């Protein structure tokens, strides 16, 4: 998007030069535009950029009643979690990284598999119907998804009731710390695997059908066509999505976890986002939680930017290969 | 081509069938349980049912005849309607401004909009800002922080940019003012994009949970998301006087919970056919632009 501006430097300069001379004229010409656009711009800046100033409290011994202007500065003391081995911070960091790893390995490939299954269906109508059903959970809020899982897989939920009534071994996944990561993972799959197929289905529909026909003539079987045509064609988009996902490594299902934290305790469920919430908003350690939030934001921006760069590289390669 | 392998076909069908059932069964049983008669519910030992038996609407009658759920429902509808209208106005205005080439002041604002996509402002500073603005425990705290979504601005701006320049030029030559051009030409051809972006916002407002948890403290200001969390996720007991039912006539807790769940699902299900078509397109735009 930056290219959009830089690609036409001559035009931009021209407008800029004219603009300096006739700012007043341009304003009176465009004042309707400015009047229409300014409220949105102000609100966006107010709630996206002004809070950045609030990060000052990461360097203060902040107390709500003294406020930002009166609270004393204490240097980098709030950042001591970076070097003093704060156990609750380390636990949150570890859980975050484990969860990212699990979700990348188990959640990420499911939409691809589902898309391959869907695309192999012959009937267009049936395919549409299945897609409609599979996309639906994406539009539900986490509160609803969590509630649904409780009713299905909880201690008094449908599955366990059925098992107990039929004298089978009891099984439930809600409120069991050892299974918490499994629970989060299966919820993420249930909610978004169907929705995630869209992008793969679009990519599959782009594959040249002649390749399949030619390979069939040469005697390739279904597996070979999948392995040598379909999957290589999807490699680019898969890598792109993977990189973007890794760019967001430090953010894992905040709402989802906050809703279920009470049931399993902090040991397995505390991640960086919930740590900031629990320590700051609930616990009142404003300075330190702001400091963690700040570090996380900066690392996050660097990772997203790095990921974008990487994705761009892979993306370009994809274009050349075609 | 060789004959399709029967075993593979069967496995594929089973896998797809199971995936679809995993989505359908929960919905089905939630609706069935919310409607089931007392006898059916008792037989299932308090668990969920798959068939409502002699269906009754008593749980819906209780939660909808005044009390905490009814109030939350009205609040959620109000926030969704007001928020969507305000968001659409602010987003469209901003997008229109940024879409006109060389418009006064548009360039720095565009950079700020794009920049905001790169980072989120952080939980603690956002909370402090809302607090400083005296918006804590006000419904405005659920609207203003999410009023303008930069991604939606970009999508709308792209739409306005694709309107043919001749449309503007010819109207201008005919002596139309900027205001006339906007109301008589731009808005009538933009109904579709307004509908799509409006739906984006409406679903987001309806589903919003965390800001409500963060900013709303009084019980009587709760939107549906907090009611869901308290009574359905955390399973706090619903007393008769919290809903419109006497203690004896109060339907079983599970049934009340499922009715609350269904009520919060209905708006999503109503707009879903429309959503599905347009959101899928939105994902593709995002993928191409990103």
XYZ file of C-alpha atoms in Angstrom:
612
model
C 0.000 0.000 0.000
C 2.991 2.239 0.497
C 3.785 1.589 -3.165
C 0.553 3.319 -4.070
C 1.925 6.596 -2.797
C 5.532 6.224 -3.865
C 4.848 4.982 -7.373
C 3.751 8.405 -8.526
C 6.284 10.767 -6.944
C 5.874 13.311 -9.738
C 2.149 13.596 -9.205
C 2.520 13.659 -5.463
C 5.148 16.414 -5.674
C 2.989 18.393 -8.037
C 0.039 18.245 -5.690
C 2.290 19.022 -2.762
C 3.811 22.055 -4.465
C 0.478 23.400 -5.553
C -0.945 22.608 -2.174
C 1.554 24.808 -0.410
C 0.662 27.739 -2.590
C -3.076 27.324 -2.524
C -3.841 25.581 0.729
C -6.729 27.930 1.413
C -8.274 27.294 -1.984
C -7.918 23.544 -1.692
C -9.470 23.625 1.725
C -12.486 25.581 0.594
C -12.860 23.207 -2.364
C -12.651 20.112 -0.129
C -14.327 21.319 3.009
C -17.281 18.980 2.600
C -14.868 16.048 2.420
C -13.043 17.236 5.524
C -16.250 17.778 7.455
C -17.479 14.296 6.555
C -14.191 12.573 7.241
C -12.910 14.388 10.285
C -15.135 12.784 12.964
C -13.979 9.315 11.959
C -10.370 10.450 11.752
C -10.500 12.072 15.184
C -12.022 9.021 16.859
C -9.508 6.701 15.180
C -6.585 8.849 16.296
C -8.051 9.298 19.782
C -8.450 5.589 20.447
C -5.472 4.304 18.467
C -2.716 6.840 18.862
C -3.468 8.796 22.036
C -3.269 5.630 24.218
C 0.349 5.303 23.100
C 1.092 8.282 25.356
C -0.370 6.298 28.229
C 2.585 3.935 27.953
C 4.490 6.545 29.968
C 3.134 4.826 33.058
C 5.344 1.845 32.207
C 8.164 4.031 33.550
C 6.224 5.289 36.559
C 5.098 4.073 39.927
C 1.580 4.762 38.713
C -1.363 5.110 41.063
C -4.800 5.836 39.593
C -5.614 8.529 42.159
C -2.361 10.428 41.606
C -2.631 10.162 37.810
C -0.063 10.252 35.022
C 1.105 13.778 35.733
C 1.762 13.288 39.439
C 3.060 9.706 39.627
C 6.829 9.506 40.218
C 9.153 8.179 37.514
C 11.079 5.079 38.496
C 13.134 4.413 35.367
C 13.144 0.852 34.136
C 12.061 -0.723 37.392
C 8.765 -1.917 35.873
C 10.734 -3.809 33.238
C 12.552 -5.929 35.857
C 10.493 -8.933 34.757
C 12.793 -9.050 31.729
C 15.851 -9.978 33.796
C 14.812 -11.035 37.301
C 13.035 -14.230 36.280
C 9.559 -13.312 37.552
C 7.931 -16.734 37.737
C 4.399 -15.624 36.887
C 5.657 -13.758 33.836
C 7.795 -16.689 32.690
C 4.818 -19.002 33.140
C 2.640 -16.729 31.000
C 5.335 -16.507 28.344
C 5.868 -20.282 28.305
C 2.148 -20.990 28.063
C 1.792 -18.475 25.246
C 4.597 -20.049 23.242
C 3.367 -23.608 23.866
C -0.119 -22.621 22.801
C 1.129 -20.916 19.653
C 3.124 -24.017 18.801
C 0.203 -26.383 19.416
C -2.219 -24.217 17.510
C 0.122 -23.855 14.575
C 0.743 -27.600 14.371
C -2.826 -28.814 14.988
C -5.218 -25.997 14.092
C -3.450 -24.650 11.076
C -3.553 -27.662 8.703
C -7.223 -28.525 9.371
C -8.721 -25.974 6.950
C -6.412 -27.251 4.220
C -7.558 -30.846 4.760
C -11.183 -29.764 4.882
C -10.790 -27.714 1.716
C -9.277 -30.695 -0.097
C -12.209 -32.848 0.994
C -14.763 -30.245 -0.055
C -13.160 -29.619 -3.416
C -13.213 -33.321 -4.236
C -17.005 -33.333 -3.951
C -18.751 -33.616 -7.277
C -22.108 -31.963 -6.561
C -21.939 -28.177 -6.548
C -25.189 -27.922 -4.539
C -24.020 -30.302 -1.838
C -20.722 -28.460 -1.621
C -22.519 -25.130 -1.098
C -24.712 -26.626 1.605
C -21.763 -28.130 3.483
C -19.868 -24.845 3.233
C -22.842 -22.937 4.662
C -22.916 -25.257 7.643
C -19.176 -25.284 8.222
C -18.772 -21.485 8.028
C -21.435 -20.768 10.632
C -19.410 -21.156 13.860
C -17.030 -18.442 12.679
C -19.726 -15.833 13.278
C -20.413 -16.815 16.863
C -18.774 -14.951 19.695
C -16.351 -16.748 22.008
C -18.872 -16.533 24.843
C -21.293 -18.603 22.803
C -18.642 -21.060 21.619
C -17.425 -21.615 25.178
C -21.008 -22.097 26.382
C -21.690 -24.614 23.618
C -18.561 -26.595 24.479
C -19.565 -26.736 28.123
C -22.952 -28.139 27.265
C -21.462 -30.713 24.913
C -18.225 -31.802 26.587
C -18.578 -30.673 30.202
C -19.072 -32.857 33.251
C -22.863 -32.578 32.940
C -22.669 -32.162 29.189
C -24.177 -34.240 26.468
C -21.238 -36.556 25.811
C -20.579 -37.397 29.442
C -24.265 -37.890 30.230
C -24.482 -40.315 27.329
C -21.361 -42.183 28.463
C -22.522 -42.477 32.054
C -26.025 -43.581 31.119
C -24.571 -46.345 28.981
C -22.123 -47.496 31.668
C -19.132 -46.331 29.689
C -16.104 -44.683 31.306
C -16.883 -41.068 32.153
C -15.047 -38.429 30.160
C -15.192 -34.645 30.218
C -12.775 -32.014 29.044
C -14.043 -28.842 30.766
C -12.301 -27.847 33.970
C -9.472 -30.348 33.627
C -6.155 -28.470 33.716
C -4.235 -31.212 31.872
C -6.691 -31.016 28.989
C -6.961 -27.234 28.845
C -4.693 -26.807 25.823
C -6.588 -29.589 24.062
C -9.838 -27.810 24.846
C -8.595 -24.482 23.478
C -7.311 -26.206 20.370
C -10.532 -28.066 19.663
C -12.563 -24.897 20.199
C -10.362 -23.013 17.764
C -10.778 -25.787 15.205
C -14.546 -25.944 15.704
C -14.960 -22.196 15.350
C -12.686 -21.380 12.449
C -11.623 -24.460 10.502
C -14.619 -24.203 8.164
C -14.085 -20.518 7.606
C -10.391 -21.075 6.958
C -11.208 -23.276 3.960
C -12.364 -20.253 1.915
C -8.903 -19.133 1.018
C -7.729 -22.651 0.131
C -10.854 -23.350 -1.916
C -10.238 -20.167 -3.867
C -6.647 -21.227 -4.491
C -7.724 -24.721 -5.537
C -10.204 -23.277 -8.031
C -7.320 -21.360 -9.605
C -5.403 -24.520 -10.470
C -5.331 -25.197 -14.195
C -7.652 -28.137 -14.885
C -5.542 -29.165 -17.892
C -2.792 -30.242 -15.532
C -5.144 -32.801 -14.011
C -6.356 -34.017 -17.379
C -2.851 -34.329 -18.760
C -1.614 -36.197 -15.700
C -4.633 -38.520 -15.860
C -3.766 -39.322 -19.471
C -0.223 -40.088 -18.362
C -1.685 -42.520 -15.830
C -1.295 -40.609 -12.567
C -3.689 -41.831 -9.868
C -5.663 -39.657 -7.461
C -2.930 -39.640 -4.814
C -0.292 -38.689 -7.303
C -2.446 -35.847 -8.603
C -2.958 -34.616 -5.056
C 0.715 -34.947 -4.229
C 2.246 -33.588 -7.440
C -0.339 -31.010 -8.568
C -2.737 -29.831 -5.857
C -0.415 -29.580 -2.872
C 2.456 -27.884 -4.724
C -0.048 -25.358 -6.099
C -1.182 -24.539 -2.562
C 2.304 -24.310 -1.131
C 2.579 -20.565 -1.663
C -0.650 -19.620 0.089
C 0.050 -22.113 2.882
C 3.437 -20.612 3.614
C 2.014 -17.104 3.436
C -0.686 -17.888 5.994
C 1.785 -19.722 8.195
C 4.155 -16.780 8.280
C 1.366 -14.334 9.057
C 0.237 -16.637 11.853
C 3.715 -16.770 13.318
C 3.863 -12.975 13.161
C 1.013 -13.022 15.707
C 2.669 -15.630 17.928
C 2.316 -13.623 21.116
C -1.462 -13.225 20.816
C -3.388 -16.396 21.570
C -7.155 -16.425 22.081
C -7.505 -13.764 24.760
C -11.325 -13.775 25.104
C -11.426 -17.528 24.808
C -8.964 -17.990 27.655
C -10.291 -15.248 29.960
C -13.708 -16.908 29.851
C -12.390 -20.291 30.938
C -9.506 -19.354 33.202
C -11.552 -19.681 36.389
C -12.235 -23.338 35.729
C -8.649 -24.548 35.463
C -6.535 -22.059 37.386
C -3.640 -19.895 36.247
C -0.966 -22.603 36.109
C -2.015 -23.882 32.692
C -4.153 -21.019 31.453
C -2.184 -17.827 32.046
C -0.880 -16.290 28.808
C 0.703 -12.893 28.228
C -2.560 -11.085 27.427
C -4.379 -12.482 30.443
C -1.334 -11.771 32.607
C -1.516 -8.081 31.685
C -5.246 -8.065 32.432
C -4.989 -9.920 35.724
C -1.944 -8.038 36.966
C -3.067 -4.585 35.824
C -6.829 -4.209 35.714
C -7.580 -6.765 38.440
C -4.427 -6.622 40.574
C -3.728 -2.892 40.269
C -0.030 -3.264 39.339
C -0.482 -0.718 36.553
C 3.132 0.156 35.837
C 4.426 -3.355 35.443
C 1.493 -4.619 33.394
C 1.811 -1.594 31.110
C 5.505 -2.431 30.749
C 4.741 -6.015 29.751
C 2.075 -4.759 27.334
C 4.567 -2.332 25.827
C 7.266 -4.952 25.365
C 4.723 -7.314 23.870
C 3.467 -4.634 21.458
C 6.964 -3.784 20.283
C 7.980 -7.419 19.835
C 4.625 -7.990 18.124
C 5.138 -5.138 15.640
C 8.652 -6.357 14.854
C 7.383 -9.893 14.287
C 4.487 -8.774 12.097
C 6.801 -6.587 10.051
C 9.368 -9.351 9.766
C 6.635 -11.812 8.832
C 5.281 -9.445 6.202
C 8.731 -9.125 4.719
C 9.185 -12.882 4.669
C 5.708 -13.361 3.208
C 6.477 -10.816 0.549
C 9.592 -12.753 -0.413
C 7.696 -16.039 -0.639
C 4.813 -14.309 -2.382
C 7.080 -12.955 -5.099
C 8.624 -16.355 -5.609
C 5.119 -17.744 -6.040
C 4.409 -15.198 -8.730
C 7.581 -16.033 -10.648
C 6.955 -19.765 -10.456
C 3.604 -19.279 -12.153
C -9.504 -41.880 -15.751
C -9.309 -44.847 -13.423
C -12.295 -45.728 -11.269
C -12.417 -43.885 -7.992
C -11.315 -46.016 -5.104
C -14.432 -47.000 -3.150
C -12.665 -47.080 0.205
C -11.277 -43.586 -0.300
C -14.703 -42.302 -1.292
C -16.258 -43.796 1.831
C -13.550 -42.334 4.064
C -13.983 -38.896 2.521
C -17.745 -38.976 2.976
C -17.377 -40.097 6.577
C -14.883 -37.323 7.335
C -17.100 -34.646 5.821
C -20.224 -36.096 7.415
C -18.605 -36.088 10.846
C -17.399 -32.487 10.438
C -20.863 -31.325 9.486
C -22.492 -33.239 12.353
C -20.034 -31.734 14.817
C -21.418 -28.338 13.857
C -25.094 -29.274 13.572
C -25.570 -31.414 16.685
C -24.695 -28.677 19.197
C -27.053 -26.198 17.546
C -29.779 -28.764 17.266
C -29.568 -29.921 20.845
C -29.388 -26.376 22.213
C -32.598 -25.480 20.407
C -34.233 -28.794 21.383
C -33.271 -28.384 25.042
C -34.553 -24.810 25.138
C -37.951 -26.044 23.919
C -38.229 -29.388 25.707
C -41.024 -30.102 28.163
C -40.181 -30.785 31.793
C -40.747 -34.522 31.587
C -38.299 -34.940 28.690
C -35.719 -32.876 30.543
C -36.150 -34.902 33.743
C -35.643 -38.140 31.860
C -32.299 -36.960 30.496
C -31.000 -36.547 34.077
C -30.638 -32.817 33.660
C -28.567 -33.132 30.500
C -29.110 -31.908 26.989
C -31.742 -33.550 24.814
C -31.952 -34.148 21.090
C -35.740 -34.113 20.879
C -37.929 -31.541 22.659
C -40.843 -33.916 23.259
C -43.950 -31.828 23.917
C -42.311 -28.529 22.971
C -42.933 -25.519 25.207
C -41.922 -21.891 24.983
C -42.014 -21.359 28.748
C -38.263 -20.685 29.046
C -38.496 -17.993 26.388
C -41.585 -16.547 28.059
C -39.663 -16.288 31.357
C -36.531 -14.639 30.022
C -38.419 -12.288 27.714
C -41.022 -11.040 30.194
C -38.829 -8.511 31.936
C -35.801 -8.878 34.177
C -32.093 -9.126 33.581
C -32.133 -10.979 30.242
C -34.803 -8.816 28.617
C -32.957 -5.682 29.671
C -29.637 -6.990 28.336
C -31.300 -7.927 25.075
C -32.694 -4.428 24.612
C -29.297 -2.947 25.510
C -27.483 -5.192 23.043
C -29.923 -4.380 20.274
C -29.611 -0.672 21.060
C -25.806 -0.745 21.063
C -25.728 -2.781 17.863
C -28.147 -0.481 16.012
C -26.694 2.809 17.273
C -23.106 1.601 16.977
C -23.571 0.298 13.460
C -25.206 3.533 12.303
C -22.487 5.697 13.848
C -19.702 3.424 12.618
C -21.071 3.433 9.082
C -21.350 7.225 9.038
C -17.861 7.766 10.438
C -16.260 5.068 8.276
C -17.958 6.142 5.058
C -17.147 9.805 5.647
C -13.509 9.051 6.330
C -13.244 6.634 3.410
C -14.849 9.141 1.039
C -12.437 11.839 2.083
C -9.431 9.564 1.626
C -10.717 8.275 -1.710
C -10.695 11.620 -3.526
C -7.320 12.078 -5.198
C -5.405 15.068 -3.878
C -8.050 15.955 -1.322
C -7.009 18.450 1.326
C -5.226 16.733 4.217
C -5.994 13.216 3.025
C -2.417 11.982 2.722
C -1.288 12.193 6.368
C -4.640 10.847 7.552
C -4.337 7.855 5.206
C -0.913 7.090 6.674
C -2.370 7.227 10.182
C -5.182 4.871 9.170
C -2.753 2.392 7.614
C -0.413 2.713 10.565
C -3.153 1.769 12.991
C -3.447 -1.599 11.260
C 0.070 -2.406 12.355
C -0.429 -2.397 16.101
C -3.108 -2.436 18.763
C -2.791 0.293 21.368
C -2.452 -2.033 24.357
C -4.867 -2.990 27.093
C -3.715 -0.805 29.991
C -3.321 2.490 28.061
C -6.701 1.958 26.357
C -8.341 1.348 29.700
C -6.761 4.466 31.181
C -7.939 6.562 28.233
C -11.527 5.370 28.580
C -11.254 6.107 32.280
C -9.844 9.598 31.683
C -12.686 10.346 29.261
C -15.140 9.376 32.009
C -16.612 6.664 29.824
C -16.252 3.841 32.350
C -19.575 2.128 32.939
C -21.100 4.036 30.032
C -22.438 2.399 26.874
C -20.282 4.809 24.886
C -17.274 2.767 26.022
C -18.639 -0.097 23.925
C -19.013 2.065 20.810
C -16.372 4.787 20.628
C -13.189 2.681 20.979
C -14.320 0.429 18.111
C -16.193 3.081 16.122
C -13.793 3.172 13.190
C -12.194 -0.013 11.971
C -9.222 0.829 9.771
C -9.658 -2.270 7.661
C -13.254 -1.294 6.847
C -12.068 2.209 5.938
C -9.614 0.689 3.457
C -12.297 -1.534 1.908
C -14.742 1.364 1.535
C -12.070 3.668 0.213
C -11.191 1.096 -2.439
C -14.858 0.992 -3.432
C -15.178 4.778 -3.729
C -11.949 4.948 -5.719
C -13.326 2.542 -8.273
C -16.297 4.778 -9.046
C -15.649 6.150 -12.568
C -14.191 9.657 -12.535
C -16.549 10.606 -15.425
C -19.434 10.264 -13.004
C -18.003 13.111 -10.936
C -16.789 15.168 -13.876
C -20.078 15.164 -15.749
C -22.057 16.041 -12.635
C -19.599 18.826 -11.888
C -19.916 20.239 -15.420
C -23.690 20.148 -15.044
C -23.235 22.438 -12.086
C -23.827 19.974 -9.236
C -22.292 20.957 -5.903
C -20.088 18.540 -3.949
C -23.018 17.907 -1.668
C -25.373 17.084 -4.530
C -22.795 14.785 -6.086
C -22.495 12.947 -2.781
C -26.195 12.561 -2.047
C -27.529 12.095 -5.567
C -24.756 10.123 -7.215
C -22.305 8.530 -4.777
C -24.699 7.317 -2.086
C -27.253 5.686 -4.429
C -24.582 3.589 -6.155
C -22.950 2.625 -2.836
C -25.837 0.786 -1.211
C -24.150 -2.616 -1.527
C -20.898 -1.585 0.135
C -22.846 0.133 2.929
C -24.793 -3.069 3.497
C -21.655 -5.208 3.624
C -19.664 -2.926 5.914
C -22.769 -2.404 8.041
C -23.003 -6.141 8.558
C -19.323 -6.334 9.478
C -19.922 -3.767 12.174
C -23.249 -5.164 13.365
C -21.825 -8.643 13.956
C -18.829 -7.164 15.757
C -21.040 -5.056 18.054
C -23.379 -7.946 18.760
C -20.530 -10.324 19.561
C -18.393 -7.853 21.517
C -17.489 -9.259 24.903
C -14.168 -8.079 26.202
C -14.795 -4.335 26.162
C -18.020 -4.945 28.067
C -16.127 -7.017 30.646
C -13.511 -4.303 30.921
C -15.638 -1.157 31.007
C -19.173 -2.003 32.194
C -19.511 -2.420 35.947
C -23.204 -2.014 36.841
C -25.312 -5.116 36.396
C -28.201 -3.074 35.049
C -26.078 -1.915 32.116
C -25.015 -5.391 31.000
C -25.258 -6.312 27.342
C -26.064 -9.906 26.330
C -22.422 -10.984 26.273
C -22.102 -10.436 30.032
C -25.422 -12.146 30.708
C -24.189 -15.120 28.705
C -20.968 -15.243 30.626
C -22.601 -14.984 34.026
C -25.580 -17.279 33.611
C -24.522 -19.665 30.855
C -20.718 -19.963 31.035
C -20.308 -19.457 34.789
C -23.743 -21.009 35.457
C -24.798 -18.583 38.151
C -28.244 -19.649 39.296
C -31.061 -17.643 37.752
C -33.637 -16.768 40.404
C -37.314 -16.362 39.588
C -37.315 -12.655 40.385
C -34.386 -12.060 38.000
C -36.591 -13.156 35.144
C -40.322 -12.788 34.741
C -41.373 -15.997 36.490
C -42.479 -16.994 39.929
C -40.180 -19.382 41.780
C -42.561 -22.350 41.282
C -43.160 -21.733 37.585
C -39.459 -21.198 36.874
C -38.294 -23.540 34.100
C -35.185 -25.682 34.833
C -31.896 -23.744 34.870
C -30.478 -25.629 31.908
C -33.485 -24.753 29.816
C -33.273 -21.076 30.738
C -29.585 -21.123 29.842
C -30.269 -22.683 26.473
C -33.034 -20.173 25.764
C -30.597 -17.330 26.528
C -28.108 -18.949 24.183
C -30.676 -19.288 21.401
C -31.839 -15.698 21.809
C -28.262 -14.483 21.357
C -27.841 -16.729 18.322
C -30.977 -15.636 16.488
C -29.730 -12.295 15.111
C -26.600 -13.993 13.737
C -28.662 -16.778 12.174
C -31.034 -14.231 10.624
C -28.328 -12.306 8.832
C -26.178 -15.364 8.163
C -27.271 -16.119 4.572
C -26.436 -12.568 3.635
C -23.231 -12.543 5.647
C -21.878 -15.692 4.177
C -22.030 -14.389 0.643
C -20.415 -11.057 1.357
C -17.974 -12.018 4.069
C -16.394 -14.630 1.848
C -15.728 -11.861 -0.629
C -14.355 -9.692 2.161
C -11.838 -12.368 3.080
C -10.614 -12.443 -0.481
C -10.228 -8.656 -0.600
C -8.265 -8.841 2.619
C -6.089 -11.601 1.234
C -5.347 -9.753 -1.982
C -4.708 -6.403 -0.338
C -2.736 -7.847 2.574
